[in-house]
Structure formats: structure tokens, C-alpha cells
Amino acid sequence: MTHLLNRLARRGAMLAAAGLLAGAAGAASAAYPERAVTLVVTYPPGGTVDVVARLIGPKLAAELGQPVVIENRGGAGGMIGGAVVAKAQPDGYTLMLDASNHAQNPALHSRMQFDTLTAFAPVSLLLRVPNVLVVTPSYEVKTVADLIKLGQPGAKDHVYFASAGPGSAQHLAGELFNLLAKTELQHVAYKGGGPAMIDVMSGQVPVMFASMGSAWQHVKNGKLRAVAVGGLERSKAAPDLPTIAESGVPGYETYEWNAVFAPAGTPPAIVDQVSQALAKVLKDPAIAEQLAGIGAEPIGSTPAELDTFRRAEIDKWQRVVKEADLRLD
């Protein structure tokens, strides 16, 4: 009996110790954040991803009760910033705002400094912006059917489309169109989306699968003509504009999206706290209105929903890159 009582006493002590540890961990999580949080933006200042970061940053700071410092680490399609965050302490004080290349880079590059799926903990899918098929206003293409007809294999004249560079989101959107529509549109790579769009507006290259966020103002002022949107559903910003899928290319779906990640190993309680804070930020009417102005759909997902989404995106672009033989190294 004495032996049994001693065992029970030891077990009780162990349980009490475990309870104290759990309480301490809970207190640590509850105390987060105790200082400024750095949000690493994987693209240079001035672009859409940076604009989104600076839009949500002050609101996120208000939700967390600590400053949010925006740090741009652009280059290599988001991989430079990604490498920085992958090596950061997993304590919740370094977060990453990344974009669509997060899911496209693993297919395009055989040598990366990190494994996208294991290096980062998903936090929240912030928003999606559908791609939009735009053309030079004077170009003869008025519908998706027109483009498919002109872009048929063996056509007398090639049809060219512009992008921000090899492996960019615009490039892959055009290659997906080629695969699904069975066309042979020819890719013209530029050093950035801005120069590419300028040449489409001037007629140097007639077609571009652009982000609605960067193209829509030019559509509204008549410098570009929108033919169709790349989402599966029509955009609220342009409800009369058909989707590419409904215009003769079933299954076509391309978005440029933004999401927040943390270094792998960040405590789930902190990940959930940041995710919930971001969801509140995206429900702010002023934020939603500004995002709608660039054709963005605010989401504010859970970590699990973002993980499911990014895995599906990675699988999708691996298939596209393989079929189009687009690997960059």
C-alpha cells in the first residue's frame, strides 16, 4: 500500500509539474507580442505586394498591440526574402508576406535554399487578385475565341504575349492558356511587369495576362482593353467581363495571391493569434474598399485553409511547368 501511495504521489507531482509547464507556455503565448513584429515582404517597394503590406501593417499593429515593421527583401521571385524568413527564429517576431511565386518557384527551380512546404508555417491567405487578359486597344482580338483562332498551331503569323520575365506569374498564366486552349502564343519576357505593360499599351506586344491590380487602372483610362478575367467567377470589380473559363477554355483559373507565413516551428498558438488578427484586419470596411479598388478578393483564411490552398497551387504549377517544359535551371 505504501508503495502504491508513493507511486501515486510521484505521479501527482509529475502531473502538477506538467500543469505548471503548460500554464507557463500558455502565459508565454498570451504575452505575445511583447515587442515589434517584423513583416518581411518578399518583393521590392512600390509593387502590389508592398502596397498590401503597408495597407494592412498599421491595422495589424493595432490588433497585436505592438508595432509592425515592414522590411522589403525583394529579388529572385521572392526567394531572397524567403531564405531570410526560413532561417529566422520561430518565435512569431518574424513573419513573411509572400505572393503566387511561393507556389510556382518549386516547379521552376531545382535548386532552392529552402523547401517551401517544410520551411514555413502557413498563417493566412490574405487575398486573391484574378489575372486579366488584356490587349492593345487597337488589336483585332475582342474575345477569347478571337485569340484562340489567331493563336492556333501553324498559324501564318505568331501571336505574342508579354510578361514580367521568365517564370513570372504572367508568363505561367500565358502558358496555362496555351496548354488548355491548345494555342501557341509566343512569350516575350521583360525585366519587370511595368515595362511589359508599357509595351502592350503602345502595341509593341499585343497581349498580356496581367494582374488586375496592376492593369485595371489602365483599362479604365482606355490604355488597355480587357478581354476576360482569369478567375473561375466574374470579378466584382468588372461583373460584365466574362471569365476565360466560360469563354471557351474550361478549367482555366489564375490568380495572383498574397499570404502570410511564419518560420516553421513557430508555436501554433502564436500562428493562430496572428491569423485571427489578420482576419479581423481584412474585415475592416476601409481595407476591403481599398482592396476592391485593385480587384482583390479579401479572404483571411485559417492556417489549415492556407496549407490546403498552397499545396493545390504547388501541384497545379508543377504540372504546367512539366507539360510546357519551363524549368529555369
XYZ file of C-alpha atoms in Angstrom:
329
model
C 0.000 0.000 0.000
C 2.826 2.373 0.912
C 4.472 1.607 -2.420
C 1.219 2.381 -4.251
C 0.767 5.646 -2.356
C 4.328 6.671 -3.202
C 3.702 5.930 -6.889
C 0.505 7.979 -6.809
C 2.308 10.809 -5.062
C 5.076 10.818 -7.650
C 2.502 10.735 -10.449
C 0.637 13.633 -8.860
C 3.855 15.618 -8.640
C 4.589 14.925 -12.291
C 1.093 15.991 -13.326
C 1.402 19.144 -11.248
C 4.732 19.928 -12.877
C 3.235 19.347 -16.298
C 0.388 21.642 -15.392
C 2.819 24.354 -14.336
C 4.716 23.983 -17.629
C 1.500 24.153 -19.625
C 0.457 27.204 -17.656
C 3.794 28.846 -18.320
C 3.529 28.086 -22.036
C 0.018 29.493 -22.076
C 1.187 32.604 -20.308
C 4.026 32.988 -22.813
C 1.598 32.699 -25.711
C -0.801 35.115 -24.045
C 2.018 37.627 -23.645
C 2.851 37.597 -27.359
C 3.823 40.005 -28.765
C 5.967 41.865 -26.257
C 7.867 43.864 -28.869
C 7.716 44.887 -32.532
C 6.946 42.267 -35.172
C 8.848 42.328 -38.486
C 6.866 41.594 -41.637
C 9.309 40.635 -44.384
C 7.912 41.492 -47.819
C 9.499 39.296 -50.481
C 9.174 41.941 -53.218
C 10.638 45.451 -53.687
C 8.950 48.664 -52.509
C 6.212 50.086 -54.704
C 4.780 46.858 -56.107
C 1.387 45.358 -55.326
C 2.706 43.079 -52.558
C 4.398 46.024 -50.864
C 1.241 48.132 -51.173
C -0.780 45.381 -49.481
C 1.784 45.126 -46.664
C 1.677 48.848 -45.973
C -2.103 48.821 -46.143
C -2.583 46.082 -43.561
C 0.514 46.810 -41.439
C -0.938 49.594 -39.245
C -4.187 47.686 -38.705
C -2.317 44.502 -37.785
C -0.209 46.511 -35.349
C -3.380 47.803 -33.705
C -4.741 44.250 -33.365
C -1.497 42.884 -31.916
C -0.787 45.873 -29.708
C 2.793 46.244 -30.966
C 4.420 47.945 -33.999
C 4.654 46.017 -37.256
C 7.835 46.886 -39.140
C 7.777 46.359 -42.933
C 11.077 45.069 -44.285
C 11.456 44.625 -48.063
C 13.712 41.748 -49.124
C 12.925 41.554 -52.838
C 14.586 39.553 -55.576
C 14.649 36.137 -57.254
C 10.862 35.863 -57.395
C 10.504 36.034 -53.622
C 13.263 33.534 -52.844
C 15.673 36.044 -51.264
C 13.131 37.116 -48.677
C 12.022 33.526 -48.269
C 15.558 32.431 -47.377
C 15.747 35.161 -44.714
C 12.494 34.087 -43.064
C 13.260 30.369 -43.334
C 16.337 30.951 -41.142
C 14.644 33.297 -38.668
C 13.821 32.359 -35.072
C 10.384 30.678 -34.970
C 9.096 32.948 -32.208
C 6.432 34.922 -34.037
C 8.516 38.081 -34.328
C 9.425 37.456 -37.977
C 6.613 36.933 -40.472
C 6.626 36.839 -44.268
C 4.231 38.334 -46.790
C 4.680 36.319 -49.973
C 2.863 36.004 -53.286
C 1.999 33.483 -56.007
C 5.635 32.662 -56.735
C 5.638 30.885 -53.374
C 3.851 28.012 -55.144
C 5.471 28.428 -58.559
C 9.152 28.549 -57.616
C 9.386 24.887 -56.514
C 8.340 23.832 -60.017
C 10.624 26.274 -61.806
C 13.816 25.854 -59.774
C 15.555 22.604 -58.921
C 17.982 24.350 -56.538
C 16.446 26.429 -53.776
C 17.799 27.439 -50.364
C 14.727 26.059 -48.635
C 11.915 23.544 -49.031
C 8.768 25.624 -49.449
C 6.481 23.116 -47.723
C 8.684 22.435 -44.703
C 10.376 25.810 -44.147
C 7.239 27.842 -43.415
C 4.173 27.601 -41.218
C 1.053 28.851 -43.048
C -0.676 31.722 -41.258
C -3.315 33.274 -43.538
C -4.261 33.591 -47.190
C -4.943 37.329 -47.307
C -6.401 37.868 -50.759
C -6.592 36.786 -54.366
C -6.440 39.037 -57.422
C -7.538 37.405 -60.682
C -5.393 37.750 -63.739
C -6.988 39.613 -66.604
C -6.364 39.056 -70.296
C -5.637 42.497 -71.747
C -4.708 43.629 -75.238
C -3.595 46.764 -77.043
C -6.804 48.777 -77.634
C -6.330 48.715 -81.426
C -5.652 44.960 -81.559
C -8.135 42.861 -83.509
C -8.799 40.449 -80.615
C -12.139 41.251 -78.989
C -12.919 37.872 -77.401
C -11.128 34.791 -76.112
C -12.372 32.945 -79.194
C -10.589 35.516 -81.391
C -7.328 34.898 -79.537
C -7.676 31.120 -79.798
C -8.293 31.394 -83.525
C -5.240 33.602 -84.113
C -3.028 31.515 -81.845
C -3.623 28.146 -83.480
C -0.550 25.970 -84.142
C 0.700 26.545 -87.666
C -0.944 29.972 -87.973
C 0.631 32.247 -90.558
C 1.534 34.937 -88.004
C 2.629 34.378 -84.421
C 0.714 35.959 -81.555
C 2.983 37.330 -78.822
C 2.240 37.890 -75.148
C 4.321 39.903 -72.674
C 5.315 39.080 -69.120
C 7.454 40.408 -66.276
C 10.078 37.769 -67.044
C 10.702 34.027 -67.407
C 8.773 32.100 -64.780
C 6.768 35.138 -63.670
C 3.090 34.802 -62.777
C 2.130 36.428 -66.102
C 4.350 34.010 -68.021
C 2.817 30.966 -66.337
C -0.702 32.343 -66.865
C 0.024 32.529 -70.602
C 1.496 29.028 -70.687
C -1.543 27.644 -68.885
C -3.689 29.281 -71.563
C -1.580 27.617 -74.276
C -1.984 24.206 -72.672
C -5.735 24.400 -72.100
C -6.683 26.292 -75.289
C -4.196 24.319 -77.416
C -2.666 27.508 -78.772
C 0.937 28.516 -79.445
C 1.139 32.077 -78.176
C 4.784 33.181 -78.122
C 6.265 34.510 -74.887
C 8.159 37.824 -74.746
C 9.963 38.290 -71.422
C 10.628 41.720 -69.935
C 12.596 42.817 -66.883
C 9.539 43.640 -64.833
C 5.791 43.996 -65.192
C 5.918 47.761 -65.715
C 7.990 47.697 -68.922
C 5.912 44.794 -70.218
C 2.654 46.654 -69.705
C 4.025 49.826 -71.311
C 4.823 47.885 -74.473
C 1.385 46.286 -74.523
C -0.216 49.723 -74.216
C 1.911 51.003 -77.100
C 1.261 47.956 -79.271
C 4.817 46.574 -79.338
C 3.409 43.297 -77.968
C -0.370 42.931 -78.237
C -1.328 40.588 -75.380
C -0.688 40.185 -71.646
C -2.118 38.029 -68.877
C -1.734 40.721 -66.230
C -2.744 41.082 -62.622
C -5.976 43.026 -62.351
C -4.309 45.008 -59.584
C -1.744 46.486 -61.945
C -3.769 46.588 -65.162
C -7.199 47.792 -64.184
C -6.433 51.500 -63.941
C -5.051 51.349 -67.492
C -8.219 49.560 -68.624
C -10.383 52.261 -67.052
C -8.473 55.069 -68.753
C -8.577 53.333 -72.139
C -4.883 52.468 -72.482
C -5.655 48.738 -72.400
C -8.709 46.717 -73.373
C -9.806 43.884 -71.086
C -10.975 40.718 -72.830
C -11.651 38.320 -69.932
C -10.687 37.605 -66.324
C -8.736 34.579 -65.141
C -10.787 33.670 -62.062
C -13.406 30.932 -62.141
C -16.017 33.552 -61.243
C -16.506 37.036 -62.639
C -14.807 39.814 -60.728
C -16.922 42.141 -58.599
C -14.772 44.950 -59.994
C -15.899 44.068 -63.533
C -19.102 41.990 -63.404
C -19.772 42.374 -67.141
C -16.402 40.940 -68.121
C -16.562 37.191 -68.834
C -14.111 34.685 -67.429
C -11.623 32.902 -69.673
C -13.107 29.603 -68.488
C -16.639 30.487 -69.592
C -15.297 31.878 -72.877
C -14.097 28.575 -74.263
C -11.210 27.459 -72.031
C -12.795 25.247 -69.324
C -10.728 24.856 -66.166
C -8.657 27.989 -66.709
C -8.014 29.676 -63.358
C -5.171 32.028 -62.465
C -4.821 34.418 -59.577
C -2.039 36.433 -58.090
C -2.373 35.983 -54.361
C -0.805 37.229 -51.150
C -0.355 35.198 -47.978
C 1.404 35.441 -44.640
C 3.755 32.722 -43.394
C 5.937 32.226 -40.320
C 9.130 30.211 -39.941
C 8.459 26.506 -39.428
C 8.286 25.645 -35.741
C 6.507 28.839 -34.701
C 4.161 27.895 -31.809
C 0.645 27.105 -33.107
C -0.904 29.429 -30.523
C 1.050 32.360 -31.974
C 0.245 31.341 -35.547
C -3.453 31.205 -34.673
C -3.288 34.569 -32.891
C -1.749 36.286 -35.915
C -4.159 34.527 -38.282
C -7.171 35.706 -36.291
C -5.774 39.240 -36.130
C -5.332 39.292 -39.923
C -8.894 38.042 -40.420
C -10.150 40.995 -38.373
C -7.998 43.408 -40.379
C -9.425 42.162 -43.671
C -12.988 42.642 -42.399
C -12.335 46.350 -41.864
C -14.607 48.178 -44.369
C -11.895 50.709 -45.264
C -9.385 47.929 -46.014
C -11.942 45.957 -48.023
C -12.817 49.051 -50.066
C -9.184 49.769 -50.926
C -8.545 46.147 -51.897
C -11.657 46.115 -54.073
C -10.177 49.048 -55.958
C -7.449 46.761 -57.300
C -9.862 43.901 -57.977
C -8.712 41.964 -54.910
C -10.884 39.489 -53.049
C -10.133 39.663 -49.285
C -10.064 36.205 -47.693
C -8.349 35.954 -44.301
C -8.122 32.164 -44.125
C -7.171 29.851 -41.295
C -3.673 28.325 -41.296
C -5.108 24.946 -42.342
C -7.006 26.505 -45.244
C -3.849 28.244 -46.481
C -1.898 24.992 -46.259
C -4.502 23.194 -48.389
C -4.557 26.066 -50.887
C -0.786 26.319 -51.312
C -0.384 22.546 -51.754
C -3.003 22.583 -54.518
C -1.243 25.560 -56.154
C 2.144 23.825 -55.999
C 0.713 20.683 -57.607
C -1.006 22.726 -60.305
C 2.076 24.684 -61.357
C 4.282 21.614 -61.264
C 2.008 20.073 -63.892
C 2.025 23.229 -66.021
C 5.801 23.658 -65.846
C 6.385 19.997 -66.697
C 3.998 19.965 -69.659
C 5.350 23.264 -71.022
C 8.987 22.289 -70.268
C 9.670 25.589 -68.466
C 12.185 24.736 -65.745
C 14.624 27.640 -65.310
C 17.682 25.757 -64.011
